[in-house]
Amino acid sequence: MPEIVSQTGRLRELLQTPRAAGASIGFVPTMGALHAGHARLLEVARRQNQFLAASIFVNPLQFDRPEDLDTYPRTWEQDLRLCRDCGVDLIFAPTPELLYPRQQLTFVESPSLAAHLCGRFRPGHFRGVATVVLKLLNLVQPNRAYFGRKDAQQLAIIRRMALDLDLPVEIVPVPTVREPDGLALSSRNLRLTPPQRVLAPLLYRSLRAAAEAIDAGETSVPVIRQRALAVLSPCPAESVEYFEIVDPETLVPLDRVAAPVLIAAALWLGATRLIDNLSWPATSD
Ligand code: PAF
């Protein structure tokens, strides 16, 4: 069973032994409600490191809607089993009071990266993510930290934070895990009603339609977008929050495809918000 620790002092103490022995430390930060997508992150991290740490912390700082924080799935026993099965050595699971023992007055922001895609609709979300990730990286001081490609904007912001702030950690992207029908795995999928679950794979199919249009030589983003949105037409009107083709590093929306792009979309099905993305051309990792 992994060692479970909630105090930051004890965490540092426990990490001293592997560090002193020269073991590489892999770290997978999570908010719990673990599924096969997280298992993939843990498996990749397990293969690449001698010591594997994970965190389970539902970070209040990154929730722009309080009801989302209250209803965020919490599946502690199941999470522990998954961590054990994936060979996790240590789980850091602080309470909000332990991780934020005083009012937080310092934050990490990447305003130009957060201005696009999800950030347009989730004020403060990426500031909360970057701030907690920097805190966790400072506490764990891993050699490598692992993030899923499904949260492409989060990954772009964390990669840039690591570069801009000279963090001594390698940020490792891990491919999205999908259901057989293409739906990207997410803790939020648990909230879909059966009719919503039937519509949900259209999100991935719309991304594929865009990638196929580019493969076929189309470069006009409005034309590509139109083809992709046609795939989403069975979804209720207004359900598409955004469908964008952006520069993969700056996340700036493009009018024309002339180089590698990120195709990203967000779809509301009832009260559930799904996001997904594809890189074009497809990445090999
Ligand atoms: O992707 C997540 O689960 C969270 O945003 C993260 C990176 C664990 C920060 O709370």
PDB file of N, CA, C and O and ligand atoms in Angstrom, residues 27-32 34 38 41 55-60 62-63 72 100 125-126 128-133 136 146-148 151 154 158 187, ligand 1:
ATOM      1  N   PHE A  27       6.094  12.406 -10.392  1.00  0.00           N
ATOM      2  CA  PHE A  27       4.977  12.963  -9.631  1.00  0.00           C
ATOM      3  C   PHE A  27       3.755  13.134 -10.529  1.00  0.00           C
ATOM      4  O   PHE A  27       3.852  13.709 -11.622  1.00  0.00           O
ATOM      5  N   VAL A  28       2.614  12.646 -10.051  1.00  0.00           N
ATOM      6  CA  VAL A  28       1.350  12.798 -10.773  1.00  0.00           C
ATOM      7  C   VAL A  28       0.361  13.542  -9.859  1.00  0.00           C
ATOM      8  O   VAL A  28      -0.191  12.949  -8.932  1.00  0.00           O
ATOM      9  N   PRO A  29       0.143  14.836 -10.119  1.00  0.00           N
ATOM     10  CA  PRO A  29      -0.847  15.559  -9.317  1.00  0.00           C
ATOM     11  C   PRO A  29      -2.255  15.251  -9.818  1.00  0.00           C
ATOM     12  O   PRO A  29      -2.477  15.216 -11.033  1.00  0.00           O
ATOM     13  N   THR A  30      -3.191  15.026  -8.911  1.00  0.00           N
ATOM     14  CA  THR A  30      -4.582  14.741  -9.320  1.00  0.00           C
ATOM     15  C   THR A  30      -5.548  15.402  -8.346  1.00  0.00           C
ATOM     16  O   THR A  30      -5.151  15.838  -7.264  1.00  0.00           O
ATOM     17  N   MET A  31      -6.812  15.426  -8.746  1.00  0.00           N
ATOM     18  CA  MET A  31      -7.867  15.859  -7.830  1.00  0.00           C
ATOM     19  C   MET A  31      -8.732  14.660  -7.435  1.00  0.00           C
ATOM     20  O   MET A  31      -9.898  14.828  -7.057  1.00  0.00           O
ATOM     21  N   GLY A  32      -8.169  13.455  -7.524  1.00  0.00           N
ATOM     22  CA  GLY A  32      -8.930  12.260  -7.161  1.00  0.00           C
ATOM     23  C   GLY A  32      -9.942  11.920  -8.242  1.00  0.00           C
ATOM     24  O   GLY A  32      -9.794  12.332  -9.389  1.00  0.00           O
ATOM     25  N   LEU A  34     -10.207   9.113  -9.590  1.00  0.00           N
ATOM     26  CA  LEU A  34      -9.245   8.565 -10.553  1.00  0.00           C
ATOM     27  C   LEU A  34      -9.902   7.549 -11.496  1.00  0.00           C
ATOM     28  O   LEU A  34     -10.765   6.772 -11.082  1.00  0.00           O
ATOM     29  N   HIS A  38      -6.046   8.576 -15.475  1.00  0.00           N
ATOM     30  CA  HIS A  38      -5.027   8.785 -14.437  1.00  0.00           C
ATOM     31  C   HIS A  38      -4.104   7.561 -14.354  1.00  0.00           C
ATOM     32  O   HIS A  38      -2.898   7.700 -14.126  1.00  0.00           O
ATOM     33  N   LEU A  41      -1.365   7.937 -16.668  1.00  0.00           N
ATOM     34  CA  LEU A  41      -0.334   8.873 -16.189  1.00  0.00           C
ATOM     35  C   LEU A  41       0.581   8.156 -15.201  1.00  0.00           C
ATOM     36  O   LEU A  41       1.817   8.278 -15.248  1.00  0.00           O
ATOM     37  N   SER A  55      -0.507  13.103  -5.888  1.00  0.00           N
ATOM     38  CA  SER A  55      -1.265  13.888  -4.911  1.00  0.00           C
ATOM     39  C   SER A  55      -2.740  13.776  -5.244  1.00  0.00           C
ATOM     40  O   SER A  55      -3.122  13.624  -6.415  1.00  0.00           O
ATOM     41  N   ILE A  56      -3.552  13.804  -4.188  1.00  0.00           N
ATOM     42  CA  ILE A  56      -5.005  13.832  -4.347  1.00  0.00           C
ATOM     43  C   ILE A  56      -5.471  15.048  -3.560  1.00  0.00           C
ATOM     44  O   ILE A  56      -5.403  15.070  -2.332  1.00  0.00           O
ATOM     45  N   PHE A  57      -5.871  16.073  -4.292  1.00  0.00           N
ATOM     46  CA  PHE A  57      -6.267  17.306  -3.620  1.00  0.00           C
ATOM     47  C   PHE A  57      -7.252  18.053  -4.515  1.00  0.00           C
ATOM     48  O   PHE A  57      -6.904  18.448  -5.639  1.00  0.00           O
ATOM     49  N   VAL A  58      -8.479  18.210  -4.041  1.00  0.00           N
ATOM     50  CA  VAL A  58      -9.481  18.970  -4.797  1.00  0.00           C
ATOM     51  C   VAL A  58      -9.235  20.443  -4.473  1.00  0.00           C
ATOM     52  O   VAL A  58      -9.543  20.899  -3.374  1.00  0.00           O
ATOM     53  N   ASN A  59      -8.638  21.121  -5.424  1.00  0.00           N
ATOM     54  CA  ASN A  59      -8.066  22.456  -5.191  1.00  0.00           C
ATOM     55  C   ASN A  59      -9.134  23.558  -5.276  1.00  0.00           C
ATOM     56  O   ASN A  59      -9.552  23.913  -6.380  1.00  0.00           O
ATOM     57  N   PRO A  60      -9.548  24.112  -4.138  1.00  0.00           N
ATOM     58  CA  PRO A  60     -10.623  25.112  -4.185  1.00  0.00           C
ATOM     59  C   PRO A  60     -10.286  26.320  -5.051  1.00  0.00           C
ATOM     60  O   PRO A  60     -11.173  26.912  -5.650  1.00  0.00           O
ATOM     61  N   GLN A  62      -9.100  26.600  -7.932  1.00  0.00           N
ATOM     62  CA  GLN A  62      -9.287  26.534  -9.379  1.00  0.00           C
ATOM     63  C   GLN A  62     -10.745  26.378  -9.806  1.00  0.00           C
ATOM     64  O   GLN A  62     -11.032  26.193 -10.984  1.00  0.00           O
ATOM     65  N   PHE A  63     -11.664  26.433  -8.809  1.00  0.00           N
ATOM     66  CA  PHE A  63     -13.085  26.289  -9.156  1.00  0.00           C
ATOM     67  C   PHE A  63     -13.713  27.661  -9.320  1.00  0.00           C
ATOM     68  O   PHE A  63     -13.752  28.446  -8.368  1.00  0.00           O
ATOM     69  N   TYR A  72     -17.964  18.040  -6.969  1.00  0.00           N
ATOM     70  CA  TYR A  72     -16.845  17.315  -7.589  1.00  0.00           C
ATOM     71  C   TYR A  72     -16.770  15.911  -6.981  1.00  0.00           C
ATOM     72  O   TYR A  72     -16.797  15.758  -5.757  1.00  0.00           O
ATOM     73  N   TYR A 100      -3.280  25.393   2.303  1.00  0.00           N
ATOM     74  CA  TYR A 100      -3.410  26.863   2.331  1.00  0.00           C
ATOM     75  C   TYR A 100      -3.618  27.291   3.794  1.00  0.00           C
ATOM     76  O   TYR A 100      -4.725  27.646   4.186  1.00  0.00           O
ATOM     77  N   HIS A 125      -9.591  30.297 -13.255  1.00  0.00           N
ATOM     78  CA  HIS A 125      -9.340  28.850 -13.180  1.00  0.00           C
ATOM     79  C   HIS A 125      -7.855  28.516 -13.338  1.00  0.00           C
ATOM     80  O   HIS A 125      -7.273  27.812 -12.505  1.00  0.00           O
ATOM     81  N   PHE A 126      -7.218  29.056 -14.385  1.00  0.00           N
ATOM     82  CA  PHE A 126      -5.825  28.666 -14.638  1.00  0.00           C
ATOM     83  C   PHE A 126      -4.849  29.298 -13.648  1.00  0.00           C
ATOM     84  O   PHE A 126      -3.788  28.755 -13.400  1.00  0.00           O
ATOM     85  N   GLY A 128      -5.605  29.444 -10.519  1.00  0.00           N
ATOM     86  CA  GLY A 128      -5.715  28.469  -9.427  1.00  0.00           C
ATOM     87  C   GLY A 128      -4.926  27.206  -9.724  1.00  0.00           C
ATOM     88  O   GLY A 128      -4.264  26.647  -8.842  1.00  0.00           O
ATOM     89  N   VAL A 129      -4.981  26.761 -10.985  1.00  0.00           N
ATOM     90  CA  VAL A 129      -4.250  25.544 -11.370  1.00  0.00           C
ATOM     91  C   VAL A 129      -2.744  25.791 -11.265  1.00  0.00           C
ATOM     92  O   VAL A 129      -2.013  25.018 -10.634  1.00  0.00           O
ATOM     93  N   ALA A 130      -2.271  26.879 -11.879  1.00  0.00           N
ATOM     94  CA  ALA A 130      -0.820  27.130 -11.910  1.00  0.00           C
ATOM     95  C   ALA A 130      -0.294  27.332 -10.488  1.00  0.00           C
ATOM     96  O   ALA A 130       0.790  26.853 -10.145  1.00  0.00           O
ATOM     97  N   THR A 131      -1.077  28.005  -9.672  1.00  0.00           N
ATOM     98  CA  THR A 131      -0.623  28.264  -8.297  1.00  0.00           C
ATOM     99  C   THR A 131      -0.507  26.961  -7.511  1.00  0.00           C
ATOM    100  O   THR A 131       0.510  26.721  -6.850  1.00  0.00           O
ATOM    101  N   VAL A 132      -1.504  26.106  -7.601  1.00  0.00           N
ATOM    102  CA  VAL A 132      -1.422  24.860  -6.823  1.00  0.00           C
ATOM    103  C   VAL A 132      -0.339  23.946  -7.390  1.00  0.00           C
ATOM    104  O   VAL A 132       0.377  23.271  -6.634  1.00  0.00           O
ATOM    105  N   VAL A 133      -0.186  23.930  -8.714  1.00  0.00           N
ATOM    106  CA  VAL A 133       0.841  23.051  -9.305  1.00  0.00           C
ATOM    107  C   VAL A 133       2.229  23.521  -8.873  1.00  0.00           C
ATOM    108  O   VAL A 133       3.079  22.705  -8.501  1.00  0.00           O
ATOM    109  N   LEU A 136       2.716  22.395  -5.322  1.00  0.00           N
ATOM    110  CA  LEU A 136       2.950  20.949  -5.243  1.00  0.00           C
ATOM    111  C   LEU A 136       4.347  20.592  -5.753  1.00  0.00           C
ATOM    112  O   LEU A 136       5.044  19.760  -5.155  1.00  0.00           O
ATOM    113  N   TYR A 146       3.786  14.692 -14.491  1.00  0.00           N
ATOM    114  CA  TYR A 146       3.022  14.130 -15.613  1.00  0.00           C
ATOM    115  C   TYR A 146       1.644  14.782 -15.715  1.00  0.00           C
ATOM    116  O   TYR A 146       0.924  14.866 -14.705  1.00  0.00           O
ATOM    117  N   PHE A 147       1.271  15.209 -16.927  1.00  0.00           N
ATOM    118  CA  PHE A 147      -0.008  15.868 -17.153  1.00  0.00           C
ATOM    119  C   PHE A 147      -0.626  15.320 -18.441  1.00  0.00           C
ATOM    120  O   PHE A 147       0.083  15.090 -19.426  1.00  0.00           O
ATOM    121  N   GLY A 148      -1.960  15.161 -18.420  1.00  0.00           N
ATOM    122  CA  GLY A 148      -2.647  14.594 -19.580  1.00  0.00           C
ATOM    123  C   GLY A 148      -2.822  15.618 -20.686  1.00  0.00           C
ATOM    124  O   GLY A 148      -3.041  16.802 -20.425  1.00  0.00           O
ATOM    125  N   ASP A 151      -6.227  17.936 -21.079  1.00  0.00           N
ATOM    126  CA  ASP A 151      -6.313  19.321 -20.595  1.00  0.00           C
ATOM    127  C   ASP A 151      -5.204  20.118 -21.279  1.00  0.00           C
ATOM    128  O   ASP A 151      -4.199  20.485 -20.664  1.00  0.00           O
ATOM    129  N   GLN A 154      -4.242  23.586 -19.874  1.00  0.00           N
ATOM    130  CA  GLN A 154      -3.535  23.413 -18.601  1.00  0.00           C
ATOM    131  C   GLN A 154      -2.087  22.986 -18.865  1.00  0.00           C
ATOM    132  O   GLN A 154      -1.139  23.520 -18.280  1.00  0.00           O
ATOM    133  N   ILE A 158       1.274  25.029 -17.843  1.00  0.00           N
ATOM    134  CA  ILE A 158       2.252  24.458 -16.897  1.00  0.00           C
ATOM    135  C   ILE A 158       3.629  24.330 -17.562  1.00  0.00           C
ATOM    136  O   ILE A 158       4.654  24.625 -16.942  1.00  0.00           O
ATOM    137  N   SER A 187     -13.499  12.603 -15.175  1.00  0.00           N
ATOM    138  CA  SER A 187     -14.317  12.373 -13.979  1.00  0.00           C
ATOM    139  C   SER A 187     -15.736  12.895 -14.225  1.00  0.00           C
ATOM    140  O   SER A 187     -16.704  12.409 -13.647  1.00  0.00           O
TER     141      SER A 187
HETATM  142  O1  PAF B   1      -5.769  18.236 -13.842  1.00  0.00           O
HETATM  143  C1  PAF B   1      -6.050  18.226 -12.636  1.00  0.00           C
HETATM  144  O2  PAF B   1      -6.560  17.227 -12.104  1.00  0.00           O
HETATM  145  C2  PAF B   1      -5.792  19.479 -11.814  1.00  0.00           C
HETATM  146  O3  PAF B   1      -6.034  20.637 -12.551  1.00  0.00           O
HETATM  147  C3  PAF B   1      -4.398  19.494 -11.164  1.00  0.00           C
HETATM  148  C4  PAF B   1      -3.309  19.543 -12.233  1.00  0.00           C
HETATM  149  C5  PAF B   1      -4.218  18.264 -10.304  1.00  0.00           C
HETATM  150  C6  PAF B   1      -4.255  20.744 -10.291  1.00  0.00           C
HETATM  151  O4  PAF B   1      -5.199  20.769  -9.263  1.00  0.00           O
END
